[in-house]
PDB file of N, CA and C in Angstrom:
ATOM      1  N   MET V   1      94.565  91.312 117.236  1.00 55.00           N
ATOM      2  CA  MET V   1      94.963  91.967 115.984  1.00 55.00           C
ATOM      3  C   MET V   1      96.207  92.802 116.257  1.00 55.00           C
ATOM      4  N   ALA V   2      97.333  92.389 115.722  1.00 75.00           N
ATOM      5  CA  ALA V   2      98.579  93.118 115.909  1.00 75.00           C
ATOM      6  C   ALA V   2      98.688  94.200 114.852  1.00 75.00           C
ATOM      7  N   GLY V   3      99.325  95.275 115.217  1.00 82.00           N
ATOM      8  CA  GLY V   3      99.499  96.351 114.259  1.00 82.00           C
ATOM      9  C   GLY V   3     100.036  97.584 114.942  1.00 82.00           C
ATOM     10  N   LYS V   4     100.077  98.657 114.204  1.00 89.00           N
ATOM     11  CA  LYS V   4     100.547  99.941 114.712  1.00 89.00           C
ATOM     12  C   LYS V   4      99.400 100.701 115.353  1.00 89.00           C
ATOM     13  N   ARG V   5      99.726 101.486 116.341  1.00 90.00           N
ATOM     14  CA  ARG V   5      98.742 102.339 116.990  1.00 90.00           C
ATOM     15  C   ARG V   5      98.561 103.587 116.137  1.00 90.00           C
ATOM     16  N   LEU V   6      97.301 104.011 115.968  1.00 89.00           N
ATOM     17  CA  LEU V   6      96.973 105.164 115.158  1.00 89.00           C
ATOM     18  C   LEU V   6      95.998 106.028 115.938  1.00 89.00           C
ATOM     19  N   THR V   7      96.278 107.318 116.007  1.00 92.00           N
ATOM     20  CA  THR V   7      95.378 108.238 116.696  1.00 92.00           C
ATOM     21  C   THR V   7      94.574 108.994 115.653  1.00 92.00           C
ATOM     22  N   LEU V   8      93.256 108.946 115.798  1.00 90.00           N
ATOM     23  CA  LEU V   8      92.358 109.634 114.881  1.00 90.00           C
ATOM     24  C   LEU V   8      91.500 110.616 115.654  1.00 90.00           C
ATOM     25  N   ARG V   9      91.092 111.669 114.990  1.00 91.00           N
ATOM     26  CA  ARG V   9      90.134 112.607 115.566  1.00 91.00           C
ATOM     27  C   ARG V   9      88.886 112.580 114.702  1.00 91.00           C
ATOM     28  N   VAL V  10      87.758 112.279 115.330  1.00 91.00           N
ATOM     29  CA  VAL V  10      86.479 112.264 114.631  1.00 91.00           C
ATOM     30  C   VAL V  10      85.447 112.947 115.515  1.00 91.00           C
ATOM     31  N   ASP V  11      84.389 113.412 114.906  1.00 92.00           N
ATOM     32  CA  ASP V  11      83.310 114.033 115.670  1.00 92.00           C
ATOM     33  C   ASP V  11      82.735 113.034 116.664  1.00 92.00           C
ATOM     34  N   ASP V  12      82.254 113.541 117.777  1.00 94.00           N
ATOM     35  CA  ASP V  12      81.664 112.685 118.803  1.00 94.00           C
ATOM     36  C   ASP V  12      80.528 111.840 118.242  1.00 94.00           C
ATOM     37  N   ASP V  13      79.675 112.446 117.415  1.00 91.00           N
ATOM     38  CA  ASP V  13      78.539 111.724 116.856  1.00 91.00           C
ATOM     39  C   ASP V  13      79.006 110.595 115.940  1.00 91.00           C
ATOM     40  N   VAL V  14      80.041 110.850 115.160  1.00 92.00           N
ATOM     41  CA  VAL V  14      80.584 109.820 114.266  1.00 92.00           C
ATOM     42  C   VAL V  14      81.117 108.656 115.083  1.00 92.00           C
ATOM     43  N   LEU V  15      81.840 108.963 116.140  1.00 94.00           N
ATOM     44  CA  LEU V  15      82.393 107.911 116.995  1.00 94.00           C
ATOM     45  C   LEU V  15      81.289 107.117 117.681  1.00 94.00           C
ATOM     46  N   ARG V  16      80.261 107.797 118.136  1.00 93.00           N
ATOM     47  CA  ARG V  16      79.139 107.115 118.794  1.00 93.00           C
ATOM     48  C   ARG V  16      78.490 106.130 117.827  1.00 93.00           C
ATOM     49  N   ARG V  17      78.248 106.583 116.598  1.00 93.00           N
ATOM     50  CA  ARG V  17      77.626 105.712 115.601  1.00 93.00           C
ATOM     51  C   ARG V  17      78.560 104.562 115.200  1.00 93.00           C
ATOM     52  N   ALA V  18      79.855 104.839 115.109  1.00 93.00           N
ATOM     53  CA  ALA V  18      80.820 103.793 114.764  1.00 93.00           C
ATOM     54  C   ALA V  18      80.869 102.724 115.848  1.00 93.00           C
ATOM     55  N   ARG V  19      80.847 103.149 117.101  1.00 94.00           N
ATOM     56  CA  ARG V  19      80.850 102.177 118.209  1.00 94.00           C
ATOM     57  C   ARG V  19      79.580 101.328 118.197  1.00 94.00           C
ATOM     58  N   ALA V  20      78.443 101.969 117.951  1.00 94.00           N
ATOM     59  CA  ALA V  20      77.175 101.229 117.905  1.00 94.00           C
ATOM     60  C   ALA V  20      77.196 100.224 116.754  1.00 94.00           C
ATOM     61  N   TYR V  21      77.691 100.648 115.592  1.00 92.00           N
ATOM     62  CA  TYR V  21      77.773  99.761 114.426  1.00 92.00           C
ATOM     63  C   TYR V  21      78.696  98.588 114.733  1.00 92.00           C
ATOM     64  N   ALA V  22      79.857  98.891 115.316  1.00 92.00           N
ATOM     65  CA  ALA V  22      80.825  97.843 115.633  1.00 92.00           C
ATOM     66  C   ALA V  22      80.217  96.838 116.613  1.00 92.00           C
ATOM     67  N   GLU V  23      79.512  97.322 117.609  1.00 94.00           N
ATOM     68  CA  GLU V  23      78.895  96.428 118.580  1.00 94.00           C
ATOM     69  C   GLU V  23      77.843  95.528 117.914  1.00 94.00           C
ATOM     70  N   GLN V  24      77.037  96.119 117.043  1.00 92.00           N
ATOM     71  CA  GLN V  24      76.002  95.345 116.339  1.00 92.00           C
ATOM     72  C   GLN V  24      76.616  94.249 115.464  1.00 92.00           C
ATOM     73  N   HIS V  25      77.821  94.505 114.966  1.00 91.00           N
ATOM     74  CA  HIS V  25      78.467  93.555 114.063  1.00 91.00           C
ATOM     75  C   HIS V  25      79.599  92.780 114.744  1.00 91.00           C
ATOM     76  N   GLN V  26      79.607  92.811 116.058  1.00 93.00           N
ATOM     77  CA  GLN V  26      80.569  92.059 116.870  1.00 93.00           C
ATOM     78  C   GLN V  26      82.017  92.261 116.413  1.00 93.00           C
ATOM     79  N   THR V  27      82.379  93.525 116.311  1.00 93.00           N
ATOM     80  CA  THR V  27      83.744  93.886 115.936  1.00 93.00           C
ATOM     81  C   THR V  27      84.134  95.120 116.735  1.00 93.00           C
ATOM     82  N   THR V  28      85.228  95.741 116.379  1.00 94.00           N
ATOM     83  CA  THR V  28      85.683  96.948 117.069  1.00 94.00           C
ATOM     84  C   THR V  28      85.804  98.081 116.059  1.00 94.00           C
ATOM     85  N   VAL V  29      85.858  99.285 116.579  1.00 94.00           N
ATOM     86  CA  VAL V  29      86.054 100.445 115.704  1.00 94.00           C
ATOM     87  C   VAL V  29      87.417 100.331 115.020  1.00 94.00           C
ATOM     88  N   SER V  30      88.416  99.862 115.730  1.00 93.00           N
ATOM     89  CA  SER V  30      89.747  99.681 115.126  1.00 93.00           C
ATOM     90  C   SER V  30      89.690  98.729 113.943  1.00 93.00           C
ATOM     91  N   GLN V  31      88.961  97.626 114.095  1.00 92.00           N
ATOM     92  CA  GLN V  31      88.851  96.677 112.995  1.00 92.00           C
ATOM     93  C   GLN V  31      88.082  97.294 111.826  1.00 92.00           C
ATOM     94  N   LEU V  32      87.052  98.084 112.113  1.00 91.00           N
ATOM     95  CA  LEU V  32      86.307  98.757 111.045  1.00 91.00           C
ATOM     96  C   LEU V  32      87.214  99.695 110.257  1.00 91.00           C
ATOM     97  N   VAL V  33      88.033 100.460 110.971  1.00 91.00           N
ATOM     98  CA  VAL V  33      88.956 101.383 110.302  1.00 91.00           C
ATOM     99  C   VAL V  33      89.959 100.590 109.467  1.00 91.00           C
ATOM    100  N   GLY V  34      90.466  99.490 110.017  1.00 90.00           N
ATOM    101  CA  GLY V  34      91.411  98.658 109.278  1.00 90.00           C
ATOM    102  C   GLY V  34      90.803  98.084 108.016  1.00 90.00           C
ATOM    103  N   ILE V  35      89.560  97.614 108.105  1.00 87.00           N
ATOM    104  CA  ILE V  35      88.864  97.073 106.936  1.00 87.00           C
ATOM    105  C   ILE V  35      88.678  98.162 105.887  1.00 87.00           C
ATOM    106  N   PHE V  36      88.285  99.349 106.342  1.00 86.00           N
ATOM    107  CA  PHE V  36      88.102 100.466 105.411  1.00 86.00           C
ATOM    108  C   PHE V  36      89.410 100.796 104.698  1.00 86.00           C
ATOM    109  N   LEU V  37      90.489 100.933 105.454  1.00 85.00           N
ATOM    110  CA  LEU V  37      91.772 101.299 104.854  1.00 85.00           C
ATOM    111  C   LEU V  37      92.277 100.203 103.917  1.00 85.00           C
ATOM    112  N   ALA V  38      92.085  98.947 104.286  1.00 82.00           N
ATOM    113  CA  ALA V  38      92.516  97.843 103.430  1.00 82.00           C
ATOM    114  C   ALA V  38      91.721  97.826 102.131  1.00 82.00           C
ATOM    115  N   GLY V  39      90.485  98.289 102.164  1.00 78.00           N
ATOM    116  CA  GLY V  39      89.640  98.276 100.983  1.00 78.00           C
ATOM    117  C   GLY V  39      89.888  99.415 100.022  1.00 78.00           C
ATOM    118  N   LEU V  40      90.686 100.405 100.408  1.00 77.00           N
ATOM    119  CA  LEU V  40      90.918 101.544  99.521  1.00 77.00           C
ATOM    120  C   LEU V  40      91.498 101.112  98.187  1.00 77.00           C
ATOM    121  N   ASP V  41      92.514 100.275  98.208  1.00 77.00           N
ATOM    122  CA  ASP V  41      93.139  99.816  96.966  1.00 77.00           C
ATOM    123  C   ASP V  41      92.150  98.992  96.154  1.00 77.00           C
ATOM    124  N   ARG V  42      91.390  98.143  96.811  1.00 76.00           N
ATOM    125  CA  ARG V  42      90.403  97.306  96.128  1.00 76.00           C
ATOM    126  C   ARG V  42      89.344  98.177  95.468  1.00 76.00           C
ATOM    127  N   ASN V  43      88.926  99.249  96.146  1.00 70.00           N
ATOM    128  CA  ASN V  43      87.936 100.160  95.577  1.00 70.00           C
ATOM    129  C   ASN V  43      88.467 100.840  94.326  1.00 70.00           C
ATOM    130  N   GLN V  44      89.744 101.193  94.327  1.00 78.00           N
ATOM    131  CA  GLN V  44      90.327 101.822  93.144  1.00 78.00           C
ATOM    132  C   GLN V  44      90.328 100.853  91.973  1.00 78.00           C
ATOM    133  N   ARG V  45      90.642  99.575  92.233  1.00 78.00           N
ATOM    134  CA  ARG V  45      90.610  98.578  91.161  1.00 78.00           C
ATOM    135  C   ARG V  45      89.195  98.422  90.635  1.00 78.00           C
ATOM    136  N   GLN V  46      88.215  98.402  91.529  1.00 79.00           N
ATOM    137  CA  GLN V  46      86.830  98.269  91.101  1.00 79.00           C
ATOM    138  C   GLN V  46      86.407  99.480  90.279  1.00 79.00           C
ATOM    139  N   ASP V  47      86.883 100.668  90.646  1.00 77.00           N
ATOM    140  CA  ASP V  47      86.581 101.867  89.863  1.00 77.00           C
ATOM    141  C   ASP V  47      87.155 101.758  88.461  1.00 77.00           C
ATOM    142  N   ARG V  48      88.381 101.230  88.363  1.00 78.00           N
ATOM    143  CA  ARG V  48      88.993 101.065  87.039  1.00 78.00           C
ATOM    144  C   ARG V  48      88.223 100.036  86.214  1.00 78.00           C
ATOM    145  N   ILE V  49      87.812  98.958  86.849  1.00 77.00           N
ATOM    146  CA  ILE V  49      87.034  97.937  86.139  1.00 77.00           C
ATOM    147  C   ILE V  49      85.729  98.537  85.641  1.00 77.00           C
ATOM    148  N   ALA V  50      85.066  99.318  86.485  1.00 79.00           N
ATOM    149  CA  ALA V  50      83.808  99.955  86.088  1.00 79.00           C
ATOM    150  C   ALA V  50      84.032 100.889  84.905  1.00 79.00           C
ATOM    151  N   ALA V  51      85.137 101.617  84.903  1.00 77.00           N
ATOM    152  CA  ALA V  51      85.435 102.531  83.797  1.00 77.00           C
ATOM    153  C   ALA V  51      85.636 101.756  82.497  1.00 77.00           C
ATOM    154  N   VAL V  52      86.326 100.631  82.576  1.00 75.00           N
ATOM    155  CA  VAL V  52      86.540  99.813  81.389  1.00 75.00           C
ATOM    156  C   VAL V  52      85.211  99.251  80.892  1.00 75.00           C
ATOM    157  N   GLN V  53      84.360  98.824  81.807  1.00 77.00           N
ATOM    158  CA  GLN V  53      83.057  98.295  81.410  1.00 77.00           C
ATOM    159  C   GLN V  53      82.211  99.363  80.723  1.00 77.00           C
ATOM    160  N   ARG V  54      82.322 100.612  81.164  1.00 78.00           N
ATOM    161  CA  ARG V  54      81.574 101.695  80.508  1.00 78.00           C
ATOM    162  C   ARG V  54      82.067 101.912  79.081  1.00 78.00           C
ATOM    163  N   LEU V  55      83.348 101.624  78.838  1.00 76.00           N
ATOM    164  CA  LEU V  55      83.911 101.805  77.500  1.00 76.00           C
ATOM    165  C   LEU V  55      83.596 100.643  76.566  1.00 76.00           C
ATOM    166  N   ALA V  56      83.243  99.506  77.121  1.00 77.00           N
ATOM    167  CA  ALA V  56      82.964  98.326  76.303  1.00 77.00           C
ATOM    168  C   ALA V  56      81.845  98.628  75.322  1.00 77.00           C
ATOM    169  N   GLY V  57      82.066  98.258  74.085  1.00 75.00           N
ATOM    170  CA  GLY V  57      81.047  98.441  73.066  1.00 75.00           C
ATOM    171  C   GLY V  57      81.139  99.759  72.319  1.00 75.00           C
ATOM    172  N   ILE V  58      82.081 100.605  72.668  1.00 77.00           N
ATOM    173  CA  ILE V  58      82.216 101.894  71.993  1.00 77.00           C
ATOM    174  C   ILE V  58      82.730 101.697  70.565  1.00 77.00           C
ATOM    175  N   LEU V  59      83.682 100.790  70.403  1.00 76.00           N
ATOM    176  CA  LEU V  59      84.225 100.519  69.072  1.00 76.00           C
ATOM    177  C   LEU V  59      83.369  99.478  68.370  1.00 76.00           C
ATOM    178  N   PRO V  60      83.279  99.580  67.054  1.00 80.00           N
ATOM    179  CA  PRO V  60      82.538  98.552  66.313  1.00 80.00           C
ATOM    180  C   PRO V  60      83.182  97.180  66.521  1.00 80.00           C
ATOM    181  N   ALA V  61      82.381  96.150  66.496  1.00 80.00           N
ATOM    182  CA  ALA V  61      82.875  94.785  66.703  1.00 80.00           C
ATOM    183  C   ALA V  61      83.902  94.387  65.651  1.00 80.00           C
ATOM    184  N   SER V  62      83.835  95.001  64.465  1.00 85.00           N
ATOM    185  CA  SER V  62      84.751  94.655  63.375  1.00 85.00           C
ATOM    186  C   SER V  62      86.143  95.269  63.545  1.00 85.00           C
ATOM    187  N   THR V  63      86.343  96.108  64.562  1.00 83.00           N
ATOM    188  CA  THR V  63      87.637  96.749  64.788  1.00 83.00           C
ATOM    189  C   THR V  63      88.661  95.690  65.181  1.00 83.00           C
ATOM    190  N   ASP V  64      89.836  95.738  64.542  1.00 85.00           N
ATOM    191  CA  ASP V  64      90.875  94.775  64.881  1.00 85.00           C
ATOM    192  C   ASP V  64      92.190  95.503  65.162  1.00 85.00           C
ATOM    193  N   GLU V  65      93.223  94.740  65.394  1.00 85.00           N
ATOM    194  CA  GLU V  65      94.521  95.301  65.746  1.00 85.00           C
ATOM    195  C   GLU V  65      95.080  96.188  64.634  1.00 85.00           C
ATOM    196  N   ALA V  66      94.867  95.810  63.389  1.00 89.00           N
ATOM    197  CA  ALA V  66      95.352  96.611  62.256  1.00 89.00           C
ATOM    198  C   ALA V  66      94.692  97.987  62.251  1.00 89.00           C
ATOM    199  N   ASP V  67      93.390  98.032  62.590  1.00 88.00           N
ATOM    200  CA  ASP V  67      92.697  99.324  62.689  1.00 88.00           C
ATOM    201  C   ASP V  67      93.347 100.196  63.758  1.00 88.00           C
ATOM    202  N   TYR V  68      93.693  99.573  64.866  1.00 84.00           N
ATOM    203  CA  TYR V  68      94.320 100.304  65.958  1.00 84.00           C
ATOM    204  C   TYR V  68      95.653 100.908  65.507  1.00 84.00           C
ATOM    205  N   TYR V  69      96.476 100.106  64.818  1.00 87.00           N
ATOM    206  CA  TYR V  69      97.770 100.613  64.363  1.00 87.00           C
ATOM    207  C   TYR V  69      97.604 101.715  63.313  1.00 87.00           C
ATOM    208  N   ARG V  70      96.615 101.576  62.435  1.00 89.00           N
ATOM    209  CA  ARG V  70      96.349 102.645  61.458  1.00 89.00           C
ATOM    210  C   ARG V  70      95.964 103.934  62.191  1.00 89.00           C
ATOM    211  N   HIS V  71      95.165 103.791  63.218  1.00 86.00           N
ATOM    212  CA  HIS V  71      94.777 104.967  64.001  1.00 86.00           C
ATOM    213  C   HIS V  71      96.010 105.629  64.627  1.00 86.00           C
ATOM    214  N   LEU V  72      96.882 104.828  65.223  1.00 87.00           N
ATOM    215  CA  LEU V  72      98.088 105.384  65.850  1.00 87.00           C
ATOM    216  C   LEU V  72      98.967 106.090  64.825  1.00 87.00           C
ATOM    217  N   GLU V  73      99.135 105.466  63.661  1.00 89.00           N
ATOM    218  CA  GLU V  73      99.957 106.079  62.615  1.00 89.00           C
ATOM    219  C   GLU V  73      99.371 107.403  62.157  1.00 89.00           C
ATOM    220  N   SER V  74      98.057 107.438  61.945  1.00 90.00           N
ATOM    221  CA  SER V  74      97.445 108.677  61.468  1.00 90.00           C
ATOM    222  C   SER V  74      97.491 109.768  62.535  1.00 90.00           C
ATOM    223  N   ARG V  75      97.470 109.372  63.760  1.00 85.00           N
ATOM    224  CA  ARG V  75      97.448 110.368  64.826  1.00 85.00           C
ATOM    225  C   ARG V  75      98.845 110.889  65.159  1.00 85.00           C
ATOM    226  N   TYR V  76      99.812 109.994  65.200  1.00 87.00           N
ATOM    227  CA  TYR V  76     101.129 110.380  65.707  1.00 87.00           C
ATOM    228  C   TYR V  76     102.219 110.493  64.643  1.00 87.00           C
ATOM    229  N   LEU V  77     102.006 109.936  63.468  1.00 87.00           N
ATOM    230  CA  LEU V  77     103.041 110.000  62.441  1.00 87.00           C
ATOM    231  C   LEU V  77     102.678 110.925  61.301  1.00 87.00           C
ATOM    232  N   ALA V  78     101.501 111.471  61.315  1.00 67.00           N
ATOM    233  CA  ALA V  78     101.076 112.353  60.218  1.00 67.00           C
ATOM    234  C   ALA V  78     101.534 113.776  60.442  1.00 67.00           C
TER     235      ALA V  78
END
């Protein structure tokens, strides 16, 4: 795995558990950190998707684009 060298400071207990986890899953602590960091952006997208799903169904099914424009006009042009 090619990449940049990164120095991290973590508690001894955290490192011990990370090494044990990595060994159990036939990987390295470096690869675990890389996977975690690579997943940060993906997690943010999943959070946004979850937020949109929570909003689904808030508006009545009969709401259409014209309703949206009427709302904008009443809010910002009045």
